[in-house]
Amino acid sequence: MSATSMSGAAWWQEEPMIQLRRSVPEWRTVVMDAYAMQPSLSLTRPQGQRLWGMDAPTCGYVLDSLVDAGVLTRTSGGHYCRADVLRTLDPVFAM
């Protein structure tokens, strides 16, 4: 058995990820679905980019727009978390 994939790269070498073309509303739905399925999800922008296959400007815009809408909150460490879950876990964020 060969250690190369069909593309010729070794199986352990990552190939560049293909960026998916979606509109901002579609990306918002993808992100909100991820947080709905995993309420305790906490991601930085780079982690979100890798998870969803988004480019940096789009990921930042989508995450920040969800913060502005009150769906997510951004911690001092740069993690994006569900605002309603963070309020129940940390009384400092309670309104």
PDB file of N, CA and C in Angstrom, residues 55-93:
ATOM      1  N   ASP A  55     -12.784  32.561   4.747  1.00  0.00           N
ATOM      2  CA  ASP A  55     -11.621  33.446   4.691  1.00  0.00           C
ATOM      3  C   ASP A  55     -11.671  34.382   5.907  1.00  0.00           C
ATOM      4  N   ALA A  56     -10.538  34.985   6.235  1.00  0.00           N
ATOM      5  CA  ALA A  56     -10.419  35.804   7.450  1.00  0.00           C
ATOM      6  C   ALA A  56     -11.394  36.980   7.502  1.00  0.00           C
ATOM      7  N   PRO A  57     -11.512  37.793   6.441  1.00  0.00           N
ATOM      8  CA  PRO A  57     -12.431  38.931   6.531  1.00  0.00           C
ATOM      9  C   PRO A  57     -13.892  38.511   6.714  1.00  0.00           C
ATOM     10  N   THR A  58     -14.301  37.470   6.010  1.00  0.00           N
ATOM     11  CA  THR A  58     -15.693  37.009   6.130  1.00  0.00           C
ATOM     12  C   THR A  58     -15.953  36.468   7.515  1.00  0.00           C
ATOM     13  N   CYS A  59     -15.034  35.673   8.034  1.00  0.00           N
ATOM     14  CA  CYS A  59     -15.216  35.094   9.366  1.00  0.00           C
ATOM     15  C   CYS A  59     -15.326  36.200  10.413  1.00  0.00           C
ATOM     16  N   GLY A  60     -14.436  37.171  10.346  1.00  0.00           N
ATOM     17  CA  GLY A  60     -14.487  38.283  11.296  1.00  0.00           C
ATOM     18  C   GLY A  60     -15.786  39.053  11.200  1.00  0.00           C
ATOM     19  N   TYR A  61     -16.237  39.306   9.979  1.00  0.00           N
ATOM     20  CA  TYR A  61     -17.479  40.054   9.778  1.00  0.00           C
ATOM     21  C   TYR A  61     -18.679  39.286  10.329  1.00  0.00           C
ATOM     22  N   VAL A  62     -18.750  37.991  10.026  1.00  0.00           N
ATOM     23  CA  VAL A  62     -19.887  37.178  10.473  1.00  0.00           C
ATOM     24  C   VAL A  62     -19.903  37.085  11.998  1.00  0.00           C
ATOM     25  N   LEU A  63     -18.766  36.773  12.602  1.00  0.00           N
ATOM     26  CA  LEU A  63     -18.720  36.653  14.069  1.00  0.00           C
ATOM     27  C   LEU A  63     -19.048  37.988  14.737  1.00  0.00           C
ATOM     28  N   ASP A  64     -18.460  39.074  14.239  1.00  0.00           N
ATOM     29  CA  ASP A  64     -18.726  40.383  14.842  1.00  0.00           C
ATOM     30  C   ASP A  64     -20.175  40.826  14.644  1.00  0.00           C
ATOM     31  N   SER A  65     -20.772  40.468  13.507  1.00  0.00           N
ATOM     32  CA  SER A  65     -22.181  40.830  13.296  1.00  0.00           C
ATOM     33  C   SER A  65     -23.084  40.066  14.266  1.00  0.00           C
ATOM     34  N   LEU A  66     -22.700  38.834  14.606  1.00  0.00           N
ATOM     35  CA  LEU A  66     -23.482  38.072  15.589  1.00  0.00           C
ATOM     36  C   LEU A  66     -23.267  38.610  17.005  1.00  0.00           C
ATOM     37  N   VAL A  67     -22.106  39.179  17.267  1.00  0.00           N
ATOM     38  CA  VAL A  67     -21.884  39.869  18.551  1.00  0.00           C
ATOM     39  C   VAL A  67     -22.759  41.110  18.605  1.00  0.00           C
ATOM     40  N   ASP A  68     -22.757  41.887  17.516  1.00  0.00           N
ATOM     41  CA  ASP A  68     -23.583  43.104  17.462  1.00  0.00           C
ATOM     42  C   ASP A  68     -25.064  42.795  17.620  1.00  0.00           C
ATOM     43  N   ALA A  69     -25.490  41.633  17.130  1.00  0.00           N
ATOM     44  CA  ALA A  69     -26.898  41.227  17.234  1.00  0.00           C
ATOM     45  C   ALA A  69     -27.230  40.647  18.609  1.00  0.00           C
ATOM     46  N   GLY A  70     -26.216  40.451  19.453  1.00  0.00           N
ATOM     47  CA  GLY A  70     -26.460  39.909  20.790  1.00  0.00           C
ATOM     48  C   GLY A  70     -26.531  38.399  20.847  1.00  0.00           C
ATOM     49  N   VAL A  71     -26.219  37.733  19.743  1.00  0.00           N
ATOM     50  CA  VAL A  71     -26.257  36.268  19.708  1.00  0.00           C
ATOM     51  C   VAL A  71     -25.003  35.694  20.345  1.00  0.00           C
ATOM     52  N   LEU A  72     -23.858  36.288  20.010  1.00  0.00           N
ATOM     53  CA  LEU A  72     -22.573  35.857  20.556  1.00  0.00           C
ATOM     54  C   LEU A  72     -21.972  36.981  21.384  1.00  0.00           C
ATOM     55  N   THR A  73     -20.992  36.626  22.182  1.00  0.00           N
ATOM     56  CA  THR A  73     -20.198  37.617  22.890  1.00  0.00           C
ATOM     57  C   THR A  73     -18.740  37.264  22.672  1.00  0.00           C
ATOM     58  N   ARG A  74     -17.884  38.260  22.742  1.00  0.00           N
ATOM     59  CA  ARG A  74     -16.445  38.042  22.566  1.00  0.00           C
ATOM     60  C   ARG A  74     -15.762  38.278  23.903  1.00  0.00           C
ATOM     61  N   THR A  75     -15.019  37.277  24.349  1.00  0.00           N
ATOM     62  CA  THR A  75     -14.332  37.391  25.633  1.00  0.00           C
ATOM     63  C   THR A  75     -13.071  38.230  25.488  1.00  0.00           C
ATOM     64  N   SER A  76     -12.495  38.602  26.614  1.00  0.00           N
ATOM     65  CA  SER A  76     -11.253  39.381  26.584  1.00  0.00           C
ATOM     66  C   SER A  76     -10.117  38.579  25.951  1.00  0.00           C
ATOM     67  N   GLY A  77     -10.234  37.258  25.942  1.00  0.00           N
ATOM     68  CA  GLY A  77      -9.237  36.401  25.317  1.00  0.00           C
ATOM     69  C   GLY A  77      -9.469  36.176  23.835  1.00  0.00           C
ATOM     70  N   GLY A  78     -10.511  36.808  23.279  1.00  0.00           N
ATOM     71  CA  GLY A  78     -10.773  36.705  21.849  1.00  0.00           C
ATOM     72  C   GLY A  78     -11.610  35.509  21.436  1.00  0.00           C
ATOM     73  N   HIS A  79     -12.250  34.842  22.396  1.00  0.00           N
ATOM     74  CA  HIS A  79     -13.114  33.705  22.075  1.00  0.00           C
ATOM     75  C   HIS A  79     -14.547  34.185  21.873  1.00  0.00           C
ATOM     76  N   TYR A  80     -15.205  33.595  20.891  1.00  0.00           N
ATOM     77  CA  TYR A  80     -16.609  33.892  20.621  1.00  0.00           C
ATOM     78  C   TYR A  80     -17.455  32.791  21.244  1.00  0.00           C
ATOM     79  N   CYS A  81     -18.383  33.188  22.116  1.00  0.00           N
ATOM     80  CA  CYS A  81     -19.252  32.259  22.837  1.00  0.00           C
ATOM     81  C   CYS A  81     -20.691  32.733  22.701  1.00  0.00           C
ATOM     82  N   ARG A  82     -21.616  31.795  22.908  1.00  0.00           N
ATOM     83  CA  ARG A  82     -23.029  32.189  22.918  1.00  0.00           C
ATOM     84  C   ARG A  82     -23.270  33.117  24.087  1.00  0.00           C
ATOM     85  N   ALA A  83     -23.908  34.234  23.834  1.00  0.00           N
ATOM     86  CA  ALA A  83     -24.130  35.236  24.873  1.00  0.00           C
ATOM     87  C   ALA A  83     -25.023  34.700  25.982  1.00  0.00           C
ATOM     88  N   ASP A  84     -26.082  33.969  25.644  1.00  0.00           N
ATOM     89  CA  ASP A  84     -27.000  33.483  26.672  1.00  0.00           C
ATOM     90  C   ASP A  84     -26.341  32.424  27.554  1.00  0.00           C
ATOM     91  N   VAL A  85     -25.476  31.614  27.009  1.00  0.00           N
ATOM     92  CA  VAL A  85     -24.802  30.574  27.796  1.00  0.00           C
ATOM     93  C   VAL A  85     -23.752  31.201  28.690  1.00  0.00           C
ATOM     94  N   LEU A  86     -22.999  32.164  28.175  1.00  0.00           N
ATOM     95  CA  LEU A  86     -21.961  32.802  28.976  1.00  0.00           C
ATOM     96  C   LEU A  86     -22.558  33.541  30.162  1.00  0.00           C
ATOM     97  N   ARG A  87     -23.713  34.169  29.972  1.00  0.00           N
ATOM     98  CA  ARG A  87     -24.366  34.878  31.084  1.00  0.00           C
ATOM     99  C   ARG A  87     -24.739  33.924  32.210  1.00  0.00           C
ATOM    100  N   THR A  88     -25.149  32.701  31.881  1.00  0.00           N
ATOM    101  CA  THR A  88     -25.526  31.747  32.921  1.00  0.00           C
ATOM    102  C   THR A  88     -24.317  31.140  33.598  1.00  0.00           C
ATOM    103  N   LEU A  89     -23.177  31.101  32.917  1.00  0.00           N
ATOM    104  CA  LEU A  89     -21.971  30.519  33.497  1.00  0.00           C
ATOM    105  C   LEU A  89     -21.162  31.524  34.300  1.00  0.00           C
ATOM    106  N   ASP A  90     -21.161  32.779  33.905  1.00  0.00           N
ATOM    107  CA  ASP A  90     -20.331  33.789  34.548  1.00  0.00           C
ATOM    108  C   ASP A  90     -21.197  34.995  34.924  1.00  0.00           C
ATOM    109  N   PRO A  91     -21.463  35.193  36.212  1.00  0.00           N
ATOM    110  CA  PRO A  91     -22.346  36.287  36.639  1.00  0.00           C
ATOM    111  C   PRO A  91     -21.815  37.670  36.265  1.00  0.00           C
ATOM    112  N   VAL A  92     -20.530  37.808  35.952  1.00  0.00           N
ATOM    113  CA  VAL A  92     -19.982  39.102  35.548  1.00  0.00           C
ATOM    114  C   VAL A  92     -20.653  39.581  34.261  1.00  0.00           C
ATOM    115  N   PHE A  93     -21.080  38.624  33.398  1.00  0.00           N
ATOM    116  CA  PHE A  93     -21.706  38.994  32.134  1.00  0.00           C
ATOM    117  C   PHE A  93     -23.208  39.124  32.257  1.00  0.00           C
TER     118      PHE A  93
END
